Amino acid sequence: MQEHLVQNLTIEMDDWEYAPIFEGVGGKGKGKKVFSGGLEALIDEINAVIAA
């Protein structure tokens, strides 16, 4: 995730399916499972902090 953020400065839900770094670790489904359904909220929070 850090590498993706360094290169793109944001992260979106679609990135979890297309970016090789996320697809290689299970994609969006795995992310939702790991973050207990809070993946979208986490992405929003990360983007807000980066934008600040």
Short mmCIF file of N, CA, C and O in Angstrom, two decimals:
data_model
loop_
_atom_site.label_atom_id
_atom_site.label_comp_id
_atom_site.label_asym_id
_atom_site.label_seq_id
_atom_site.Cartn_x
_atom_site.Cartn_y
_atom_site.Cartn_z
N MET A 1 0.83 -1.18 0.00
CA MET A 1 0.00 0.00 0.00
C MET A 1 0.88 1.25 0.00
O MET A 1 0.59 2.19 -0.71
N GLN A 2 1.92 1.23 0.79
CA GLN A 2 2.80 2.38 0.87
C GLN A 2 3.40 2.71 -0.50
O GLN A 2 3.41 3.86 -0.92
N GLU A 3 3.86 1.71 -1.20
CA GLU A 3 4.45 1.91 -2.53
C GLU A 3 3.44 2.54 -3.49
O GLU A 3 3.76 3.46 -4.23
N HIS A 4 2.21 2.05 -3.46
CA HIS A 4 1.17 2.60 -4.32
C HIS A 4 0.92 4.06 -3.97
O HIS A 4 0.80 4.91 -4.88
N LEU A 5 0.85 4.39 -2.70
CA LEU A 5 0.59 5.76 -2.28
C LEU A 5 1.73 6.69 -2.67
O LEU A 5 1.49 7.83 -3.08
N VAL A 6 2.95 6.23 -2.57
CA VAL A 6 4.11 7.04 -2.96
C VAL A 6 4.03 7.37 -4.45
O VAL A 6 4.29 8.50 -4.86
N GLN A 7 3.63 6.39 -5.26
CA GLN A 7 3.58 6.59 -6.70
C GLN A 7 2.36 7.37 -7.16
O GLN A 7 2.42 8.10 -8.15
N ASN A 8 1.23 7.25 -6.46
CA ASN A 8 -0.03 7.81 -6.94
C ASN A 8 -0.65 8.90 -6.07
O ASN A 8 -1.56 9.59 -6.51
N LEU A 9 -0.22 9.01 -4.84
CA LEU A 9 -0.70 10.00 -3.87
C LEU A 9 -2.15 9.81 -3.44
O LEU A 9 -2.65 10.58 -2.62
N THR A 10 -2.85 8.85 -3.99
CA THR A 10 -4.20 8.49 -3.53
C THR A 10 -4.39 7.00 -3.73
O THR A 10 -3.60 6.34 -4.41
N ILE A 11 -5.45 6.49 -3.14
CA ILE A 11 -5.82 5.10 -3.35
C ILE A 11 -7.34 5.06 -3.49
O ILE A 11 -8.05 5.79 -2.80
N GLU A 12 -7.82 4.27 -4.40
CA GLU A 12 -9.24 4.12 -4.65
C GLU A 12 -9.61 2.65 -4.55
O GLU A 12 -8.75 1.77 -4.65
N MET A 13 -10.89 2.35 -4.39
CA MET A 13 -11.33 0.96 -4.31
C MET A 13 -10.93 0.17 -5.55
O MET A 13 -10.51 -0.98 -5.45
N ASP A 14 -11.02 0.77 -6.71
CA ASP A 14 -10.66 0.07 -7.95
C ASP A 14 -9.18 -0.33 -7.97
O ASP A 14 -8.82 -1.31 -8.62
N ASP A 15 -8.34 0.41 -7.28
CA ASP A 15 -6.91 0.08 -7.23
C ASP A 15 -6.69 -1.31 -6.65
O ASP A 15 -5.72 -1.98 -6.99
N TRP A 16 -7.56 -1.75 -5.78
CA TRP A 16 -7.41 -3.06 -5.15
C TRP A 16 -7.58 -4.20 -6.13
O TRP A 16 -7.17 -5.32 -5.88
N GLU A 17 -8.18 -3.94 -7.28
CA GLU A 17 -8.35 -4.97 -8.30
C GLU A 17 -7.31 -4.89 -9.40
O GLU A 17 -6.95 -5.90 -9.99
N TYR A 18 -6.81 -3.69 -9.69
CA TYR A 18 -5.96 -3.51 -10.86
C TYR A 18 -4.48 -3.33 -10.55
O TYR A 18 -3.65 -3.69 -11.35
N ALA A 19 -4.17 -2.75 -9.44
CA ALA A 19 -2.76 -2.53 -9.11
C ALA A 19 -2.11 -3.86 -8.73
O ALA A 19 -2.62 -4.56 -7.85
N PRO A 20 -1.03 -4.23 -9.38
CA PRO A 20 -0.40 -5.53 -9.09
C PRO A 20 -0.06 -5.73 -7.62
O PRO A 20 -0.13 -6.84 -7.11
N ILE A 21 0.26 -4.66 -6.93
CA ILE A 21 0.65 -4.81 -5.53
C ILE A 21 -0.52 -5.31 -4.68
O ILE A 21 -0.34 -6.07 -3.74
N PHE A 22 -1.74 -4.94 -5.01
CA PHE A 22 -2.91 -5.39 -4.25
C PHE A 22 -3.45 -6.70 -4.79
O PHE A 22 -3.88 -7.56 -4.03
N GLU A 23 -3.48 -6.84 -6.11
CA GLU A 23 -4.00 -8.05 -6.72
C GLU A 23 -3.19 -9.26 -6.27
O GLU A 23 -3.73 -10.33 -6.03
N GLY A 24 -1.89 -9.08 -6.10
CA GLY A 24 -1.02 -10.17 -5.68
C GLY A 24 -1.24 -10.63 -4.25
O GLY A 24 -0.78 -11.71 -3.87
N VAL A 25 -1.94 -9.84 -3.46
CA VAL A 25 -2.21 -10.22 -2.07
C VAL A 25 -3.69 -10.48 -1.81
O VAL A 25 -4.12 -10.54 -0.68
N GLY A 26 -4.46 -10.64 -2.88
CA GLY A 26 -5.85 -11.03 -2.69
C GLY A 26 -6.88 -10.02 -3.17
O GLY A 26 -8.07 -10.29 -3.12
N GLY A 27 -6.46 -8.85 -3.58
CA GLY A 27 -7.38 -7.87 -4.13
C GLY A 27 -8.38 -7.31 -3.14
O GLY A 27 -8.20 -7.37 -1.92
N LYS A 28 -9.45 -6.77 -3.68
CA LYS A 28 -10.47 -6.08 -2.89
C LYS A 28 -11.14 -7.01 -1.88
O LYS A 28 -11.37 -6.63 -0.73
N GLY A 29 -11.44 -8.24 -2.28
CA GLY A 29 -12.10 -9.18 -1.37
C GLY A 29 -11.26 -9.45 -0.13
O GLY A 29 -11.77 -9.45 0.98
N LYS A 30 -9.98 -9.67 -0.32
CA LYS A 30 -9.09 -9.92 0.82
C LYS A 30 -8.96 -8.66 1.68
O LYS A 30 -8.96 -8.73 2.90
N GLY A 31 -8.87 -7.50 1.03
CA GLY A 31 -8.78 -6.25 1.78
C GLY A 31 -10.00 -6.02 2.65
O GLY A 31 -9.89 -5.62 3.81
N LYS A 32 -11.19 -6.30 2.11
CA LYS A 32 -12.41 -6.14 2.90
C LYS A 32 -12.43 -7.11 4.08
O LYS A 32 -12.87 -6.76 5.18
N LYS A 33 -11.93 -8.31 3.85
CA LYS A 33 -11.89 -9.31 4.93
C LYS A 33 -10.89 -8.91 6.01
O LYS A 33 -11.19 -8.93 7.20
N VAL A 34 -9.70 -8.51 5.59
CA VAL A 34 -8.65 -8.14 6.54
C VAL A 34 -9.05 -6.93 7.38
O VAL A 34 -8.79 -6.88 8.58
N PHE A 35 -9.72 -5.96 6.75
CA PHE A 35 -10.11 -4.75 7.46
C PHE A 35 -11.56 -4.82 7.95
O PHE A 35 -12.19 -3.80 8.20
N SER A 36 -12.06 -6.01 8.12
CA SER A 36 -13.39 -6.27 8.70
C SER A 36 -14.50 -5.42 8.08
O SER A 36 -15.31 -4.82 8.79
N GLY A 37 -14.51 -5.33 6.77
CA GLY A 37 -15.56 -4.57 6.10
C GLY A 37 -15.34 -3.07 6.12
O GLY A 37 -16.15 -2.32 5.60
N GLY A 38 -14.26 -2.60 6.70
CA GLY A 38 -14.00 -1.17 6.82
C GLY A 38 -13.01 -0.64 5.80
O GLY A 38 -12.44 0.43 5.99
N LEU A 39 -12.82 -1.38 4.70
CA LEU A 39 -11.83 -0.97 3.71
C LEU A 39 -12.15 0.39 3.10
O LEU A 39 -11.27 1.24 2.97
N GLU A 40 -13.41 0.62 2.73
CA GLU A 40 -13.78 1.91 2.13
C GLU A 40 -13.52 3.07 3.08
O GLU A 40 -12.99 4.10 2.68
N ALA A 41 -13.86 2.90 4.35
CA ALA A 41 -13.62 3.95 5.34
C ALA A 41 -12.13 4.19 5.52
O ALA A 41 -11.69 5.34 5.65
N LEU A 42 -11.35 3.12 5.52
CA LEU A 42 -9.89 3.25 5.65
C LEU A 42 -9.32 4.01 4.47
O LEU A 42 -8.50 4.91 4.64
N ILE A 43 -9.76 3.69 3.26
CA ILE A 43 -9.29 4.38 2.07
C ILE A 43 -9.65 5.86 2.14
O ILE A 43 -8.81 6.72 1.84
N ASP A 44 -10.87 6.18 2.54
CA ASP A 44 -11.28 7.58 2.69
C ASP A 44 -10.40 8.31 3.69
O ASP A 44 -9.98 9.44 3.46
N GLU A 45 -10.11 7.66 4.80
CA GLU A 45 -9.28 8.28 5.85
C GLU A 45 -7.85 8.50 5.36
O GLU A 45 -7.27 9.57 5.59
N ILE A 46 -7.29 7.52 4.68
CA ILE A 46 -5.92 7.65 4.15
C ILE A 46 -5.85 8.81 3.16
O ILE A 46 -4.95 9.65 3.25
N ASN A 47 -6.81 8.88 2.24
CA ASN A 47 -6.82 9.96 1.26
C ASN A 47 -6.99 11.32 1.91
O ASN A 47 -6.37 12.29 1.49
N ALA A 48 -7.80 11.42 2.95
CA ALA A 48 -8.00 12.68 3.66
C ALA A 48 -6.72 13.14 4.34
O ALA A 48 -6.37 14.33 4.29
N VAL A 49 -6.02 12.21 4.95
CA VAL A 49 -4.76 12.56 5.63
C VAL A 49 -3.70 12.99 4.63
O VAL A 49 -2.97 13.96 4.86
N ILE A 50 -3.63 12.31 3.51
CA ILE A 50 -2.64 12.67 2.48
C ILE A 50 -2.95 14.05 1.91
O ILE A 50 -2.03 14.84 1.65
N ALA A 51 -4.22 14.36 1.72
CA ALA A 51 -4.61 15.63 1.14
C ALA A 51 -4.40 16.80 2.10
O ALA A 51 -4.30 17.94 1.67
N ALA A 52 -4.33 16.52 3.39
CA ALA A 52 -4.22 17.59 4.39
C ALA A 52 -2.86 18.26 4.37
O ALA A 52 -1.90 17.81 3.95
#
